[in-house]
Amino acid sequence: MLIFLLQVGILLLLARFLGHLAARFSMPAVIGELLAGVILGPSLFGWITPDLARWLLPNEPAQMHLLDAVGQIAVLLLVGLTGIEMDLALLRRRGGTALRVSVAGLVIPLILGIALGYPLARLVGVAPEGTQVFALFLGVAMCVSAIPVIAKTLMDMNLIHRNVGQLTLAAGMVDDAVGWFLLSVVSAMAMGSVTGAGIAVSALSLVLVAVVAVLIGRPLVGRILRLSGRSDQGTVAATTIMILLSGAATHALGLEAILGAFICGILIGSSRAFTRARISALRTVVVAFLAPLFFAMAGLRIDLTALAEPAVLAAAALVLLIAIAGKFAGAYIGGRMSRLTHWESLALGAGMNARGVIEVIVAMVGLRLGVLDTDTYTIIVLVAVVTSLMAPPILRATMRKVEYTADEQLRLHDRTATPVSPAERD
């Protein structure tokens, strides 16, 4: 317990400090929060003072699980709040755009990643019998986007209410849903247990979640919000409980808990019984405490010392180049096919290019299955970090060129409106 409390306190202190420092230099706080974990991890602190680092951040599973549990709650609530911010009216009007951006942003990086995987496997010394699985795994890692990082970046930059921000989240969520499905297939291949029945069950689970959300989830969420909406505390408690239980439900079906949290957030935000101002306390706790801690924890997994070897560094540069080009090209092509402007399409590419913690999770799965070794794991995590750091400055530059619409101003007003008491309404 002593080590756990020290871990949380030190990680949060450094994450908040570096997040504030990043904001002072006109960068989103998420950049500093990610760097906090990198500094405290094996890349710096563990390299300079290994004994002290092993005491503060031991590799014992039981000790790491304590931090991981807090991180899982943090990411579920962050993704749930992201779902609440989604504008379904916009998605109904621009659903075709989101789908085209998503498909192009998924297929192009997937193909490029698989194509790169075969020569890269020889470069990094993957056994011949594992080359196919490695190539497929690299393709999956290339095609994902990081909804938590995208959401936090958009929140930090006050862009989540913008049309481009909404389209980025919608397209990214589709990419991630398909990405998790493909990851389950590749994982089964790595374990030699892939079957047509298993693939069919995963696909049917996705359909089941969507049907249940529309037919049962929507009226149930509305009823719960009406019963708990007499006070801000009741609304915060109900919102938190629904997000966590929804994540548990999709996880029980063999899907990612993040998917359930996001869908639940959409249902909550679209309910007529919901008032955004009532969850301002929850939003403050998540953005100020849980999210910085989560991103700092993600940085702990990164070991940049592996890049000292020339072969690993060359492979990392090649993977990074293909990853950035593929995601940007896919999102840009999808945007232009949907008649978005040049700057809107570039902004979509910048947002969806952020792989963040989702790619770290994918890399951890590959490491656990033996598809990746330490070097290839570091390469994929490096892509996650660099693409997440790239997104904010490119978004800032491109969004200056995008017109601010009346719908976006109204959406911003709804998010920031001060709650009105019953007496004031009377």
XYZ file of C-alpha atoms in Angstrom:
426
model
C 0.000 0.000 0.000
C 2.877 2.392 0.780
C 4.428 1.851 -2.655
C 1.041 2.183 -4.370
C 0.304 5.509 -2.684
C 3.771 6.793 -3.548
C 3.338 5.681 -7.159
C 0.002 7.452 -7.528
C 1.181 10.597 -5.772
C 4.471 10.936 -7.675
C 2.978 10.042 -11.068
C 0.130 12.496 -10.601
C 2.439 15.248 -9.322
C 4.796 14.950 -12.295
C 1.944 14.513 -14.789
C 0.147 17.615 -13.562
C 3.378 19.645 -13.471
C 4.459 18.635 -16.980
C 0.891 19.002 -18.229
C 0.804 22.558 -16.897
C 4.223 23.213 -18.403
C 3.051 21.913 -21.778
C 0.026 24.216 -21.589
C 2.330 27.183 -20.904
C 3.989 26.434 -24.262
C 0.595 26.278 -26.006
C 0.586 22.475 -26.140
C -2.190 20.216 -24.813
C -1.603 18.874 -21.311
C -1.717 15.279 -22.551
C 1.786 15.729 -24.012
C 3.285 16.507 -20.617
C 1.268 13.734 -18.985
C 2.643 11.120 -21.389
C 6.182 12.415 -20.877
C 5.794 12.052 -17.100
C 5.590 8.286 -17.500
C 8.483 8.211 -19.949
C 10.678 10.103 -17.460
C 9.783 7.830 -14.543
C 10.039 4.654 -16.638
C 13.068 2.660 -17.813
C 13.924 5.284 -20.454
C 15.330 7.731 -17.866
C 14.665 7.155 -14.144
C 15.112 3.380 -14.446
C 18.299 3.902 -16.436
C 19.878 6.491 -14.097
C 18.900 4.939 -10.748
C 17.841 1.331 -11.419
C 17.733 0.271 -7.760
C 15.467 3.122 -6.694
C 13.315 2.623 -9.788
C 12.871 -1.086 -8.979
C 11.780 -0.168 -5.452
C 9.286 2.494 -6.540
C 8.057 0.661 -9.641
C 8.640 -3.051 -9.026
C 7.824 -5.565 -11.758
C 5.823 -7.719 -9.376
C 2.441 -8.456 -11.026
C 0.449 -7.874 -7.833
C 1.955 -4.414 -7.390
C 1.485 -3.406 -11.025
C -2.127 -4.617 -10.999
C -2.993 -1.952 -8.434
C -1.952 0.809 -10.816
C -3.498 -0.969 -13.790
C -6.858 -1.183 -12.019
C -6.907 2.573 -11.418
C -5.887 3.108 -15.029
C -8.727 0.952 -16.350
C -11.322 2.918 -14.388
C -9.743 6.144 -15.626
C -9.829 5.179 -19.292
C -13.412 3.876 -19.095
C -14.674 7.104 -17.533
C -12.672 9.219 -19.993
C -14.090 7.307 -22.960
C -17.571 7.465 -21.435
C -17.339 11.254 -21.128
C -16.151 11.326 -24.728
C -19.286 9.474 -25.783
C -21.408 11.991 -23.887
C -19.874 14.782 -25.958
C -20.853 13.110 -29.234
C -23.466 14.963 -31.296
C -25.750 12.298 -32.778
C -27.575 14.863 -34.878
C -24.300 15.661 -36.621
C -23.515 11.971 -37.042
C -26.909 11.362 -38.618
C -26.242 14.185 -41.050
C -22.601 13.276 -41.672
C -22.677 9.519 -41.005
C -21.576 8.754 -44.547
C -18.586 11.045 -44.110
C -17.548 9.367 -40.859
C -17.885 5.936 -42.468
C -15.830 6.860 -45.534
C -13.106 8.447 -43.394
C -13.095 5.408 -41.131
C -12.894 2.844 -43.944
C -10.116 4.686 -45.791
C -8.279 5.386 -42.512
C -8.499 1.689 -41.656
C -7.826 -0.117 -44.930
C -4.834 1.888 -46.207
C -2.729 1.629 -42.980
C -3.733 -2.042 -42.616
C -2.489 -2.925 -46.110
C 0.702 -0.880 -45.727
C 1.392 -2.419 -42.318
C 0.992 -5.979 -43.601
C 3.171 -5.230 -46.641
C 5.871 -3.751 -44.398
C 5.648 -6.631 -41.938
C 7.263 -9.235 -44.194
C 10.584 -7.446 -44.904
C 10.615 -5.996 -41.383
C 10.332 -9.485 -39.897
C 13.632 -10.445 -41.568
C 15.267 -7.193 -40.429
C 14.414 -7.683 -36.746
C 15.021 -11.444 -36.740
C 11.498 -12.888 -36.541
C 11.453 -16.661 -37.059
C 10.207 -17.696 -40.545
C 7.229 -19.593 -39.142
C 6.089 -16.463 -37.291
C 6.435 -14.026 -40.196
C 2.796 -14.162 -41.335
C 1.376 -13.567 -37.860
C 3.910 -10.777 -37.265
C 2.937 -9.045 -40.534
C -0.784 -9.285 -39.755
C -0.174 -8.033 -36.236
C 1.788 -5.045 -37.533
C -1.083 -4.227 -39.901
C -3.549 -4.230 -37.012
C -1.239 -2.025 -34.933
C -0.984 0.436 -37.829
C -4.740 0.805 -38.346
C -5.901 1.601 -34.793
C -6.530 5.071 -33.407
C -6.515 6.029 -29.734
C -9.926 7.293 -28.662
C -8.704 8.210 -25.117
C -5.769 10.255 -26.433
C -7.838 11.847 -29.196
C -10.566 12.724 -26.699
C -8.152 14.215 -24.160
C -6.364 16.184 -26.867
C -9.642 17.560 -28.227
C -10.758 18.447 -24.688
C -7.456 20.170 -23.900
C -7.633 22.159 -27.138
C -11.368 22.912 -26.770
C -12.065 21.226 -30.109
C -14.345 18.398 -29.041
C -17.452 20.425 -29.966
C -16.131 21.189 -33.462
C -17.480 19.220 -36.433
C -14.019 17.888 -37.245
C -13.607 16.753 -33.641
C -16.934 14.916 -33.715
C -16.124 13.232 -37.041
C -12.663 12.246 -35.780
C -14.135 10.563 -32.705
C -16.822 8.758 -34.720
C -14.393 7.511 -37.370
C -11.817 6.589 -34.727
C -14.355 4.564 -32.777
C -15.270 2.540 -35.872
C -11.574 1.965 -36.573
C -10.976 0.790 -33.024
C -14.014 -1.522 -32.994
C -12.788 -3.198 -36.184
C -9.226 -3.113 -34.861
C -10.149 -4.999 -31.690
C -11.994 -7.562 -33.804
C -8.949 -8.052 -36.056
C -6.674 -8.216 -32.996
C -8.759 -11.073 -31.581
C -8.358 -12.969 -34.869
C -4.580 -12.413 -35.052
C -4.232 -13.369 -31.371
C -6.050 -16.620 -32.062
C -3.709 -17.248 -35.007
C -0.703 -16.664 -32.749
C -2.029 -19.263 -30.326
C -2.932 -21.630 -33.181
C -6.631 -21.590 -32.273
C -8.256 -19.452 -34.955
C -11.606 -20.847 -36.126
C -14.402 -19.643 -38.342
C -16.823 -20.059 -35.444
C -14.744 -17.793 -33.199
C -14.654 -15.051 -35.828
C -18.404 -15.337 -36.354
C -19.086 -15.083 -32.614
C -17.022 -11.893 -32.329
C -18.846 -10.318 -35.282
C -22.254 -11.295 -33.903
C -21.293 -9.830 -30.517
C -20.720 -6.432 -32.154
C -24.150 -6.602 -33.796
C -25.740 -7.689 -30.504
C -24.249 -4.733 -28.639
C -25.610 -2.286 -31.208
C -29.115 -3.799 -31.157
C -29.309 -3.940 -27.351
C -28.055 -0.344 -27.077
C -30.816 0.954 -29.350
C -33.748 -1.203 -28.201
C -33.027 -1.585 -24.481
C -30.178 0.727 -23.543
C -31.708 4.000 -24.728
C -34.994 3.800 -22.734
C -33.226 2.265 -19.721
C -30.640 5.069 -19.573
C -33.395 7.692 -19.814
C -35.326 6.119 -16.940
C -32.232 5.876 -14.718
C -31.342 9.512 -15.385
C -34.857 10.680 -14.545
C -34.813 8.764 -11.256
C -31.362 10.069 -10.285
C -31.618 13.565 -11.724
C -32.926 15.330 -8.619
C -29.350 16.247 -7.637
C -25.929 16.624 -9.231
C -24.549 13.875 -6.998
C -27.229 11.463 -8.132
C -26.518 12.179 -11.788
C -22.757 11.778 -11.293
C -23.220 8.480 -9.463
C -25.671 7.110 -12.032
C -23.453 8.166 -14.940
C -20.374 6.545 -13.405
C -22.186 3.299 -12.600
C -23.728 2.980 -16.057
C -20.401 3.572 -17.814
C -18.545 1.002 -15.710
C -21.262 -1.660 -15.997
C -21.534 -1.124 -19.743
C -17.798 -1.676 -20.028
C -18.200 -4.881 -18.010
C -20.994 -6.040 -20.327
C -18.989 -5.717 -23.556
C -15.936 -7.223 -21.868
C -18.042 -10.238 -20.867
C -18.949 -10.687 -24.545
C -15.270 -10.890 -25.460
C -15.130 -7.320 -26.755
C -13.192 -4.397 -25.330
C -14.642 -2.673 -22.251
C -13.832 0.657 -23.923
C -16.472 -0.056 -26.564
C -19.222 -0.456 -23.966
C -18.181 2.696 -22.113
C -18.226 4.739 -25.313
C -21.648 3.476 -26.412
C -23.051 4.111 -22.924
C -21.710 7.664 -23.041
C -23.474 8.239 -26.356
C -26.763 6.972 -24.892
C -26.393 9.206 -21.837
C -25.495 12.313 -23.824
C -28.374 11.824 -26.273
C -31.029 11.313 -23.577
C -33.562 14.099 -23.048
C -33.300 13.486 -19.292
C -29.605 14.368 -19.250
C -28.134 17.767 -18.408
C -24.411 18.165 -19.125
C -23.889 20.737 -16.398
C -24.878 18.168 -13.757
C -21.749 16.069 -14.387
C -19.281 18.943 -14.238
C -17.858 17.494 -10.990
C -17.248 14.113 -12.655
C -15.624 15.784 -15.641
C -13.312 17.724 -13.310
C -12.207 14.581 -11.444
C -11.566 12.658 -14.646
C -9.717 15.426 -16.494
C -7.730 16.698 -13.496
C -6.939 13.427 -11.701
C -7.754 10.139 -13.441
C -6.780 10.986 -17.024
C -3.333 12.469 -16.178
C -2.592 9.449 -14.018
C -3.630 7.072 -16.800
C -1.464 8.726 -19.434
C 1.516 8.852 -17.075
C 1.080 5.117 -16.429
C 1.083 4.470 -20.181
C 4.461 6.183 -20.460
C 5.935 3.815 -17.874
C 5.806 0.952 -20.402
C 8.190 2.663 -22.815
C 11.916 1.788 -22.936
C 13.676 4.114 -25.370
C 17.117 2.676 -24.564
C 16.418 -0.135 -27.052
C 16.718 2.438 -29.848
C 20.485 2.650 -29.237
C 20.929 -0.303 -31.625
C 21.155 0.918 -35.261
C 18.964 -1.893 -36.656
C 16.181 -1.185 -34.163
C 16.433 2.556 -34.804
C 16.244 2.065 -38.594
C 13.254 -0.245 -38.239
C 11.557 2.239 -35.919
C 12.046 5.090 -38.392
C 10.606 3.009 -41.246
C 7.586 1.859 -39.241
C 6.944 5.399 -38.014
C 7.084 6.811 -41.542
C 4.684 4.212 -42.964
C 2.332 4.540 -39.981
C 2.045 8.317 -40.302
C 1.753 8.294 -44.099
C -0.858 5.536 -44.118
C -3.165 7.067 -41.531
C -2.890 10.583 -42.926
C -3.473 9.374 -46.476
C -6.476 7.266 -45.470
C -8.197 9.990 -43.443
C -7.406 12.665 -46.030
C -8.727 10.594 -48.930
C -11.877 9.728 -46.969
C -12.407 13.393 -46.113
C -11.933 14.607 -49.658
C -14.265 11.868 -50.977
C -16.872 13.319 -48.598
C -16.308 16.846 -49.963
C -14.594 18.157 -46.860
C -12.141 20.981 -47.385
C -8.393 20.462 -47.656
C -7.831 21.779 -44.115
C -10.677 19.752 -42.598
C -9.275 16.586 -44.182
C -5.794 17.329 -42.862
C -7.232 17.936 -39.375
C -9.012 14.575 -39.556
C -5.718 12.934 -40.493
C -3.940 14.618 -37.581
C -6.573 13.457 -35.089
C -6.839 9.881 -36.316
C -3.059 9.584 -36.565
C -2.792 9.631 -32.753
C -2.329 5.958 -31.772
C -1.618 6.624 -28.097
C -2.442 4.161 -25.384
C -4.561 1.895 -27.608
C -1.476 0.996 -29.615
C 0.433 0.500 -26.365
C -2.261 -1.988 -25.295
C -2.053 -3.725 -28.678
C 1.734 -3.889 -28.322
C 1.399 -5.368 -24.840
C -0.895 -8.088 -26.231
C 1.710 -8.878 -28.890
C 4.451 -9.057 -26.274
C 2.384 -11.368 -24.086
C 1.597 -13.695 -27.008
C 5.218 -13.813 -28.149
C 4.472 -12.141 -31.493
C 6.691 -9.212 -30.461
C 9.996 -9.146 -28.623
C 11.297 -6.226 -26.558
C 12.715 -4.412 -29.592
C 9.610 -4.643 -31.786
C 7.437 -3.766 -28.795
C 9.481 -0.584 -28.277
C 9.137 0.273 -31.981
C 5.344 0.058 -31.893
C 5.136 1.994 -28.622
C 7.388 4.675 -30.133
C 4.843 5.066 -32.957
C 2.143 5.508 -30.324
C 4.055 8.247 -28.521
C 5.308 10.173 -31.564
C 1.931 10.175 -33.340
C 0.215 11.352 -30.154
C 2.730 14.182 -29.793
C 2.305 15.145 -33.460
C -1.460 15.504 -33.345
C -1.844 18.727 -31.277
C 0.414 21.099 -33.253
C -0.961 19.872 -36.583
C -4.520 20.173 -35.308
C -3.841 23.692 -34.078
C -2.376 24.751 -37.431
C -5.118 23.198 -39.550
C -8.097 24.197 -37.400
C -7.113 27.860 -37.737
C -8.081 27.492 -41.390
C -11.454 25.828 -40.701
C -14.542 28.036 -40.486
C -16.349 28.202 -37.120
C -20.003 27.313 -37.780
C -23.161 28.318 -35.939
C -23.800 24.676 -34.994
C -20.408 24.484 -33.335
C -21.054 27.682 -31.369
C -24.384 26.280 -30.159
C -22.730 22.989 -29.193
C -20.065 24.883 -27.234
C -22.751 26.879 -25.427
C -24.542 23.653 -24.427
C -21.307 22.240 -22.981
C -20.424 25.343 -20.957
C -23.875 26.516 -19.885
C -24.294 27.107 -16.154
C -27.014 24.939 -14.547
C -30.163 26.818 -13.584
C -31.860 26.078 -10.261
C -35.613 25.399 -10.069
C -36.102 28.719 -8.231
C -34.293 30.615 -11.004
C -36.405 28.916 -13.653
C -39.568 29.929 -11.790
